[in-house]
CSV table of C-alpha atoms and ligand atoms in Angstrom, one decimal:
chain,number,residue,atom,x,y,z
A,209,UNK,CA,0.0,0.0,0.0
A,210,UNK,CA,1.4,3.4,-1.0
A,211,UNK,CA,1.4,6.2,1.6
A,212,UNK,CA,-1.0,9.1,0.8
A,213,UNK,CA,0.9,12.0,-0.9
A,214,UNK,CA,-1.6,13.8,-3.1
A,215,UNK,CA,-4.6,15.2,-1.1
A,216,UNK,CA,-8.0,13.9,-1.8
A,217,UNK,CA,-9.1,17.5,-2.6
A,218,UNK,CA,-6.5,17.8,-5.3
A,219,UNK,CA,-7.4,14.3,-6.8
A,220,UNK,CA,-11.1,15.4,-6.8
A,221,UNK,CA,-10.2,18.7,-8.5
A,222,UNK,CA,-8.1,16.9,-11.2
A,223,UNK,CA,-10.9,14.3,-11.7
A,224,UNK,CA,-13.4,17.1,-12.3
A,225,UNK,CA,-11.0,18.9,-14.7
A,226,UNK,CA,-10.4,15.6,-16.6
A,227,UNK,CA,-14.1,14.6,-16.7
A,228,UNK,CA,-15.3,18.0,-17.9
A,229,UNK,CA,-12.5,18.8,-20.4
A,230,UNK,CA,-12.4,17.7,-24.0
A,231,UNK,CA,-9.1,19.0,-25.2
A,232,UNK,CA,-5.9,18.7,-23.2
A,233,UNK,CA,-2.3,19.9,-23.7
A,234,UNK,CA,0.4,18.3,-21.6
A,235,UNK,CA,3.6,20.4,-21.2
A,236,UNK,CA,7.0,20.3,-19.6
A,237,UNK,CA,10.0,22.5,-19.2
A,238,UNK,CA,12.6,23.7,-21.7
A,239,UNK,CA,15.4,21.2,-22.5
A,240,UNK,CA,13.2,18.3,-21.4
A,241,UNK,CA,14.9,15.5,-19.6
A,242,UNK,CA,13.8,11.9,-19.0
A,243,UNK,CA,11.3,12.9,-16.3
A,244,UNK,CA,9.8,15.8,-18.3
A,245,UNK,CA,9.5,13.7,-21.4
A,246,UNK,CA,8.3,10.5,-19.6
A,247,UNK,CA,5.7,12.3,-17.4
A,248,UNK,CA,4.1,14.2,-20.3
A,249,UNK,CA,4.0,11.1,-22.5
A,250,UNK,CA,2.5,8.9,-19.8
A,251,UNK,CA,-0.2,11.4,-18.9
A,252,UNK,CA,-1.0,12.0,-22.6
A,253,UNK,CA,-1.3,8.2,-23.1
A,254,UNK,CA,-3.7,8.0,-20.2
A,255,UNK,CA,-5.9,10.9,-21.4
A,256,UNK,CA,-6.2,9.3,-24.8
A,257,UNK,CA,-6.9,6.0,-23.3
A,258,UNK,CA,-10.1,7.4,-21.7
A,259,UNK,CA,-11.2,9.0,-25.0
A,260,UNK,CA,-9.8,12.6,-24.6
A,261,UNK,CA,-8.1,14.6,-27.2
A,262,UNK,CA,-4.6,15.2,-25.8
A,263,UNK,CA,-1.2,16.3,-27.1
A,264,UNK,CA,2.2,16.8,-25.6
A,265,UNK,CA,3.8,20.2,-26.3
A,266,UNK,CA,7.5,20.6,-25.4
A,267,UNK,CA,9.4,23.9,-25.7
A,268,UNK,CA,12.2,22.2,-27.6
A,269,UNK,CA,13.4,18.7,-28.5
A,270,UNK,CA,14.1,15.9,-26.0
A,271,UNK,CA,17.5,14.2,-26.2
A,272,UNK,CA,17.9,11.5,-28.9
A,273,UNK,CA,18.4,8.8,-26.2
A,274,UNK,CA,14.7,9.2,-25.4
A,275,UNK,CA,13.4,8.9,-28.9
A,276,UNK,CA,12.4,5.2,-28.4
A,277,UNK,CA,9.8,6.2,-25.9
A,278,UNK,CA,6.2,5.4,-27.0
A,279,UNK,CA,4.4,8.5,-28.2
A,280,UNK,CA,7.4,10.6,-29.2
A,281,UNK,CA,6.3,10.8,-32.8
A,282,UNK,CA,3.2,12.8,-31.9
A,283,UNK,CA,5.0,15.3,-29.7
A,284,UNK,CA,4.7,19.0,-30.8
A,285,UNK,CA,7.8,21.1,-30.4
A,286,UNK,CA,7.3,24.8,-29.8
A,287,UNK,CA,10.5,25.9,-31.5
A,288,UNK,CA,9.7,23.9,-34.6
A,289,UNK,CA,6.0,24.4,-35.0
A,290,UNK,CA,4.9,27.5,-33.0
A,291,UNK,CA,1.6,28.0,-34.8
A,292,UNK,CA,0.4,24.5,-34.2
A,293,UNK,CA,1.4,24.6,-30.5
A,294,UNK,CA,-0.2,28.0,-30.0
A,295,UNK,CA,-3.4,26.7,-31.5
A,296,UNK,CA,-3.4,23.6,-29.3
A,297,UNK,CA,-2.8,25.7,-26.2
A,298,UNK,CA,-5.5,28.3,-27.2
A,299,UNK,CA,-8.1,25.6,-27.8
A,300,UNK,CA,-7.3,23.5,-24.7
A,301,UNK,CA,-9.7,23.2,-21.8
A,302,UNK,CA,-7.0,22.0,-19.5
A,303,UNK,CA,-3.2,22.6,-19.5
A,304,UNK,CA,-1.2,20.0,-17.6
A,305,UNK,CA,2.0,21.6,-16.5
A,306,UNK,CA,4.5,18.9,-15.6
A,307,UNK,CA,8.0,18.9,-14.0
A,308,UNK,CA,8.3,22.7,-13.6
A,309,UNK,CA,7.3,25.1,-10.9
A,310,UNK,CA,7.0,28.4,-12.7
A,311,UNK,CA,5.7,29.2,-16.2
A,312,UNK,CA,8.9,30.9,-17.3
A,313,UNK,CA,10.7,27.5,-17.2
A,314,UNK,CA,8.9,26.7,-20.5
A,315,UNK,CA,10.8,29.5,-22.2
A,316,UNK,CA,8.9,30.9,-25.2
A,317,UNK,CA,5.8,28.8,-24.5
A,318,UNK,CA,5.2,30.8,-21.3
A,319,UNK,CA,3.4,33.7,-23.0
A,320,UNK,CA,0.8,31.4,-24.6
A,321,UNK,CA,0.3,29.6,-21.3
A,322,UNK,CA,-0.2,32.7,-19.4
A,323,UNK,CA,-2.7,34.0,-22.0
A,324,UNK,CA,-4.8,30.9,-22.1
A,325,UNK,CA,-8.1,30.8,-20.2
A,326,UNK,CA,-7.7,27.0,-19.7
A,327,UNK,CA,-7.4,25.4,-16.3
A,328,UNK,CA,-3.8,25.1,-15.4
A,329,UNK,CA,-2.9,22.0,-13.4
A,330,UNK,CA,0.6,21.7,-12.0
A,331,UNK,CA,2.1,18.3,-11.3
A,332,UNK,CA,5.6,18.7,-10.1
A,333,UNK,CA,8.3,18.0,-7.5
A,334,UNK,CA,10.3,21.2,-7.5
A,335,UNK,CA,10.2,23.3,-4.4
A,336,UNK,CA,8.4,26.7,-4.3
A,337,UNK,CA,5.8,26.6,-7.0
A,338,UNK,CA,4.5,29.9,-8.3
A,339,UNK,CA,0.9,31.1,-8.0
A,340,UNK,CA,0.3,30.7,-11.8
A,341,UNK,CA,-1.7,27.5,-11.5
A,342,UNK,CA,-5.3,26.7,-10.7
A,343,UNK,CA,-4.7,23.2,-9.2
A,344,UNK,CA,-1.4,22.7,-7.4
A,345,UNK,CA,0.0,19.2,-7.1
A,346,UNK,CA,3.5,20.0,-5.8
A,347,UNK,CA,5.5,17.4,-3.9
A,348,UNK,CA,9.2,18.0,-3.5
A,349,UNK,CA,9.4,14.7,-1.6
A,350,UNK,CA,8.5,12.7,-4.7
A,351,UNK,CA,11.5,11.2,-6.5
A,352,UNK,CA,10.2,12.5,-9.9
A,353,UNK,CA,7.2,14.0,-11.6
A,354,UNK,CA,6.7,10.5,-13.1
A,355,UNK,CA,6.1,9.2,-9.6
A,356,UNK,CA,3.3,11.8,-9.2
A,357,UNK,CA,1.8,11.0,-12.6
A,358,UNK,CA,1.7,7.4,-11.6
A,359,UNK,CA,-0.2,8.4,-8.5
A,360,UNK,CA,-2.6,10.6,-10.4
A,361,UNK,CA,-3.4,7.9,-12.9
A,362,UNK,CA,-3.7,5.3,-10.2
A,363,UNK,CA,-6.1,7.6,-8.3
A,364,UNK,CA,-8.2,8.4,-11.3
A,365,UNK,CA,-8.4,5.0,-13.0
A,366,UNK,CA,-6.8,2.5,-10.7
A,367,UNK,CA,-3.6,0.6,-11.7
A,368,UNK,CA,-5.7,-1.4,-14.2
A,369,UNK,CA,-5.9,1.7,-16.3
A,370,UNK,CA,-2.1,1.9,-16.6
A,371,UNK,CA,-0.9,0.5,-19.9
A,372,UNK,CA,2.5,-1.0,-20.8
A,373,UNK,CA,3.4,2.3,-22.7
A,374,UNK,CA,2.5,4.5,-19.7
A,375,UNK,CA,4.5,2.2,-17.4
A,376,UNK,CA,7.6,2.4,-19.7
A,377,UNK,CA,7.4,6.2,-19.7
A,378,UNK,CA,6.9,6.5,-16.0
A,379,UNK,CA,9.8,4.1,-15.2
A,380,UNK,CA,12.1,6.1,-17.4
A,381,UNK,CA,11.5,9.4,-15.6
A,382,UNK,CA,11.8,7.7,-12.2
A,383,UNK,CA,15.1,6.2,-13.3
A,384,UNK,CA,16.6,9.3,-14.9
A,385,UNK,CA,15.7,11.7,-12.1
A,386,UNK,CA,17.3,9.5,-9.4
A,387,UNK,CA,20.5,8.6,-11.3
A,388,UNK,CA,19.1,5.0,-11.6
A,389,UNK,CA,18.0,5.1,-8.0
A,390,UNK,CA,21.3,6.3,-6.6
A,391,UNK,CA,19.8,9.5,-5.0
A,392,UNK,CA,16.4,11.0,-4.1
A,393,UNK,CA,15.0,7.5,-3.9
A,394,UNK,CA,15.2,6.2,-0.4
A,395,UNK,CA,11.4,6.1,0.1
A,396,UNK,CA,9.9,2.6,0.1
A,397,UNK,CA,7.0,3.8,-2.2
A,398,UNK,CA,9.5,4.3,-5.0
A,399,UNK,CA,10.0,0.5,-5.1
A,400,UNK,CA,6.4,-0.3,-4.6
A,401,UNK,CA,5.6,1.8,-7.7
A,402,UNK,CA,8.4,0.1,-9.6
A,403,UNK,CA,6.9,-3.3,-8.7
A,404,UNK,CA,3.6,-2.2,-10.3
A,405,UNK,CA,5.5,-1.0,-13.4
A,406,UNK,CA,7.3,-4.3,-13.7
A,407,UNK,CA,4.0,-6.0,-13.4
A,408,UNK,CA,2.9,-4.1,-16.5
A,409,UNK,CA,5.8,-5.7,-18.4
A,410,UNK,CA,8.5,-3.0,-18.2
A,411,UNK,CA,11.9,-4.4,-18.9
A,412,UNK,CA,14.0,-2.2,-16.6
A,413,UNK,CA,17.4,-3.5,-17.8
A,414,UNK,CA,16.5,-2.8,-21.5
A,415,UNK,CA,15.4,0.8,-20.6
A,416,UNK,CA,18.6,1.3,-18.6
A,417,UNK,CA,20.7,0.3,-21.7
A,418,UNK,CA,18.5,2.5,-24.0
A,419,UNK,CA,19.1,5.5,-21.9
A,420,UNK,CA,22.6,5.2,-20.4
A,421,UNK,CA,24.5,2.9,-22.8
A,422,UNK,CA,23.9,5.3,-25.6
A,423,UNK,CA,27.2,7.0,-26.1
A,424,UNK,CA,28.7,7.8,-29.5
A,425,UNK,CA,32.4,7.5,-29.7
A,426,UNK,CA,32.8,11.2,-29.8
A,427,UNK,CA,30.8,11.6,-26.7
A,428,UNK,CA,33.0,9.0,-24.9
A,429,UNK,CA,36.1,11.0,-26.0
A,430,UNK,CA,34.5,14.3,-24.9
A,431,UNK,CA,33.9,12.8,-21.4
A,432,UNK,CA,37.5,11.6,-21.3
A,433,UNK,CA,38.8,15.0,-22.3
A,434,UNK,CA,36.6,16.7,-19.7
A,435,UNK,CA,37.9,14.3,-17.0
A,436,UNK,CA,41.5,14.5,-18.1
A,437,UNK,CA,41.9,18.1,-19.1
A,438,UNK,CA,39.0,20.2,-17.8
A,439,UNK,CA,38.2,18.9,-14.4
A,440,UNK,CA,39.4,21.2,-11.6
A,441,UNK,CA,39.2,20.1,-8.0
A,442,UNK,CA,39.0,22.7,-5.2
A,443,UNK,CA,40.1,20.6,-2.3
A,444,UNK,CA,39.8,23.4,0.2
A,445,UNK,CA,36.1,23.6,-0.6
A,446,UNK,CA,35.2,20.0,-1.3
A,447,UNK,CA,34.1,21.2,-4.7
A,448,UNK,CA,34.8,20.5,-8.4
A,449,UNK,CA,34.3,22.4,-11.6
A,450,UNK,CA,34.2,21.3,-15.3
A,451,UNK,CA,34.1,23.9,-18.1
A,452,UNK,CA,33.5,23.2,-21.8
A,453,UNK,CA,33.7,26.1,-24.2
A,454,UNK,CA,31.6,26.3,-27.4
A,455,UNK,CA,34.7,25.6,-29.5
A,456,UNK,CA,35.6,22.5,-27.4
A,457,UNK,CA,32.1,21.2,-27.8
A,458,UNK,CA,32.3,21.8,-31.6
A,459,UNK,CA,35.7,20.0,-31.7
A,460,UNK,CA,34.0,16.8,-30.3
A,461,UNK,CA,30.9,17.2,-32.5
A,462,UNK,CA,28.9,17.3,-29.3
A,463,UNK,CA,25.2,17.2,-29.8
A,464,UNK,CA,22.4,18.0,-27.4
A,465,UNK,CA,22.4,15.7,-24.5
A,466,UNK,CA,26.1,14.6,-25.0
A,467,UNK,CA,27.0,16.3,-21.7
A,468,UNK,CA,24.0,15.2,-19.8
A,469,UNK,CA,25.2,13.6,-16.5
A,470,UNK,CA,28.7,14.9,-16.8
A,471,UNK,CA,28.2,17.1,-13.8
A,472,UNK,CA,27.6,14.1,-11.6
A,473,UNK,CA,31.0,12.5,-12.3
A,474,UNK,CA,33.2,14.7,-9.9
A,475,UNK,CA,30.9,13.7,-7.0
A,476,UNK,CA,32.6,10.3,-7.2
A,477,UNK,CA,35.8,11.9,-6.0
A,478,UNK,CA,36.2,11.1,-2.3
A,479,UNK,CA,35.1,14.0,-0.2
A,480,UNK,CA,33.5,16.1,-3.0
A,481,UNK,CA,30.2,17.6,-2.0
A,482,UNK,CA,29.6,20.1,-4.7
A,483,UNK,CA,30.0,19.9,-8.4
A,484,UNK,CA,29.6,22.6,-11.1
A,485,UNK,CA,29.5,22.2,-14.9
A,486,UNK,CA,29.7,25.2,-17.1
A,487,UNK,CA,28.8,24.6,-20.8
A,488,UNK,CA,29.1,27.4,-23.3
A,489,UNK,CA,25.9,26.6,-25.2
A,490,UNK,CA,26.6,29.4,-27.7
A,491,UNK,CA,29.2,32.2,-27.5
A,492,UNK,CA,28.1,34.5,-24.8
A,493,UNK,CA,25.6,32.1,-23.1
A,494,UNK,CA,26.8,29.7,-20.4
A,495,UNK,CA,24.5,26.9,-19.2
A,496,UNK,CA,25.1,26.1,-15.5
A,497,UNK,CA,24.5,22.7,-14.0
A,498,UNK,CA,25.0,22.1,-10.2
A,499,UNK,CA,25.0,19.0,-8.1
A,500,UNK,CA,25.5,18.4,-4.4
A,501,UNK,CA,25.3,15.7,-1.8
A,502,UNK,CA,23.7,15.6,1.6
A,503,UNK,CA,22.5,19.0,3.0
A,504,UNK,CA,24.4,21.4,0.8
A,505,UNK,CA,21.7,23.4,-1.1
A,506,UNK,CA,23.0,23.9,-4.6
A,507,UNK,CA,19.7,25.5,-5.5
A,508,UNK,CA,20.6,28.4,-3.2
A,509,UNK,CA,23.8,28.8,-5.2
A,510,UNK,CA,21.9,28.6,-8.5
A,511,UNK,CA,19.4,31.3,-7.3
A,512,UNK,CA,22.1,33.6,-5.9
A,513,UNK,CA,24.9,33.3,-8.4
A,514,UNK,CA,23.4,31.9,-11.6
A,515,UNK,CA,19.9,33.3,-12.0
A,516,UNK,CA,18.4,29.8,-11.7
A,517,UNK,CA,17.0,27.3,-9.2
A,518,UNK,CA,16.0,23.7,-8.9
A,519,UNK,CA,16.2,21.0,-6.3
A,520,UNK,CA,18.5,21.0,-3.2
A,521,UNK,CA,20.9,18.5,-4.8
A,522,UNK,CA,20.4,19.2,-8.5
A,523,UNK,CA,19.9,22.6,-9.8
A,524,UNK,CA,20.9,24.9,-12.7
A,525,UNK,CA,20.9,28.3,-14.2
A,526,UNK,CA,22.6,30.4,-16.8
A,527,UNK,CA,25.2,33.2,-17.3
A,528,UNK,CA,25.1,35.7,-20.2
A,529,UNK,CA,28.7,36.5,-20.6
A,530,UNK,CA,32.1,34.9,-21.0
A,531,UNK,CA,33.3,31.7,-19.4
A,532,UNK,CA,35.7,33.7,-17.3
A,533,UNK,CA,32.7,35.6,-15.8
A,534,UNK,CA,30.9,32.3,-15.1
A,535,UNK,CA,34.0,30.8,-13.4
A,536,UNK,CA,34.4,33.9,-11.4
A,537,UNK,CA,30.9,33.6,-10.1
A,538,UNK,CA,31.5,30.0,-9.2
A,539,UNK,CA,34.6,31.1,-7.2
A,540,UNK,CA,32.5,33.7,-5.4
A,541,UNK,CA,30.0,31.1,-4.5
A,542,UNK,CA,32.7,28.9,-3.0
A,543,UNK,CA,33.9,31.8,-0.9
A,544,UNK,CA,30.5,32.6,0.3
A,545,UNK,CA,29.6,28.9,1.1
A,546,UNK,CA,33.0,27.8,2.4
A,547,UNK,CA,31.7,27.1,5.9
A,548,UNK,CA,28.8,25.0,4.7
A,549,UNK,CA,31.0,23.1,2.2
A,550,UNK,CA,33.6,22.2,4.8
A,551,UNK,CA,31.6,21.7,8.0
B,67,LIG,P1,20.4,20.2,-15.3
B,67,LIG,O1,21.7,20.4,-14.6
B,67,LIG,O2,20.1,18.7,-15.5
B,67,LIG,O3,20.2,21.0,-16.5
B,67,LIG,O4,19.3,20.7,-14.3
B,67,LIG,C1,19.1,20.1,-13.1
B,67,LIG,C2,17.8,20.7,-12.4
B,67,LIG,O5,18.0,22.0,-12.1
B,67,LIG,C3,16.6,20.6,-13.3
B,67,LIG,O6,15.9,19.5,-13.1
B,67,LIG,C4,15.8,21.8,-12.8
B,67,LIG,O7,15.1,21.5,-11.7
B,67,LIG,C5,16.9,22.8,-12.3
B,67,LIG,N1,17.2,23.9,-13.3
B,67,LIG,C6,18.1,23.8,-14.3
B,67,LIG,N2,18.2,25.0,-14.9
B,67,LIG,C7,17.4,25.9,-14.3
B,67,LIG,C8,17.1,27.2,-14.4
B,67,LIG,O8,17.6,28.0,-15.3
B,67,LIG,N3,16.1,27.7,-13.5
B,67,LIG,C9,15.6,27.0,-12.6
B,67,LIG,N4,14.7,27.5,-11.7
B,67,LIG,N5,15.9,25.7,-12.4
B,67,LIG,C10,16.8,25.1,-13.2
B,68,LIG,MN1,11.9,16.0,-12.6
């Protein structure tokens, strides 16, 4: 038996929105990861299975290692087909907002979302949701948004309504958001839910290989280069930094997603509590990924130094400027948080 997470009041509100609505759009954040992609696809499959018109709208493409997921062919991408996406959003009765806590995380989609008269339902596990939603299912204690989507589907239709396709999508998001159950996954319920998903026929080892054993040779070499040449360890602060400039990424033919997970690597160094990866997405724009262990709140660093946010142990942000500027901010963050990092 699962513990109760989502309140009955919220379940009743979602049930009403689902029953009364005809057209649904299911959305996630920009640069969608396994959890964003998996949760939107799973919920879309469910809505279609009960006869609703539903479509997934993502701000931009999901990484290629997720392309095998059932339903990806029908996903609308805002940066590729703005008009179609705008129409779907304008005509929707309900907008399901998954895996983000503030509309601005959807980038260019956010204006259309804000303008729509539809009911906005948030299902998310990031802390501090904004007040832009009509129904707020926000649980930072959940391992992933996929866990919450499982709970919503189970509450609305029972586990009998969960298909093999939905189970595959949900498993993928739970797996990717926990580093294959290495963190944020201590609660017993995570495994009770996995047991249900396995019951639906999910082949967890196959999904693991699809997602994680997916490197191209150039990606492998890029990671080797990053480890050998670009990793800087700040022993005094129990911290580590990797930077990759735009030209370095070009040199290794790095495609979107090729650096996904790289920021976690330095945490394997004994004693390291905080890791930062700075990726020059385009000249003048640095994407920031932060990871930490235990109680060190890297989301506080993201908010204070990198115009971002996220979870306590996994957060991110951005810097408009040079790599040197971004590195300088990282150094400032180390100074400011020295006590917390070394306590
Ligand atoms: P990643 O390092 O994988 O890009 O991001 C890790 C987590 O940090 C994401 O799941 C998200 O919660 C958060 N995050 C990343 N970038 C931003 C940002 O620019 N703003 C906010 N608020 N959160 C971010
Ligand atoms: Mn997530």
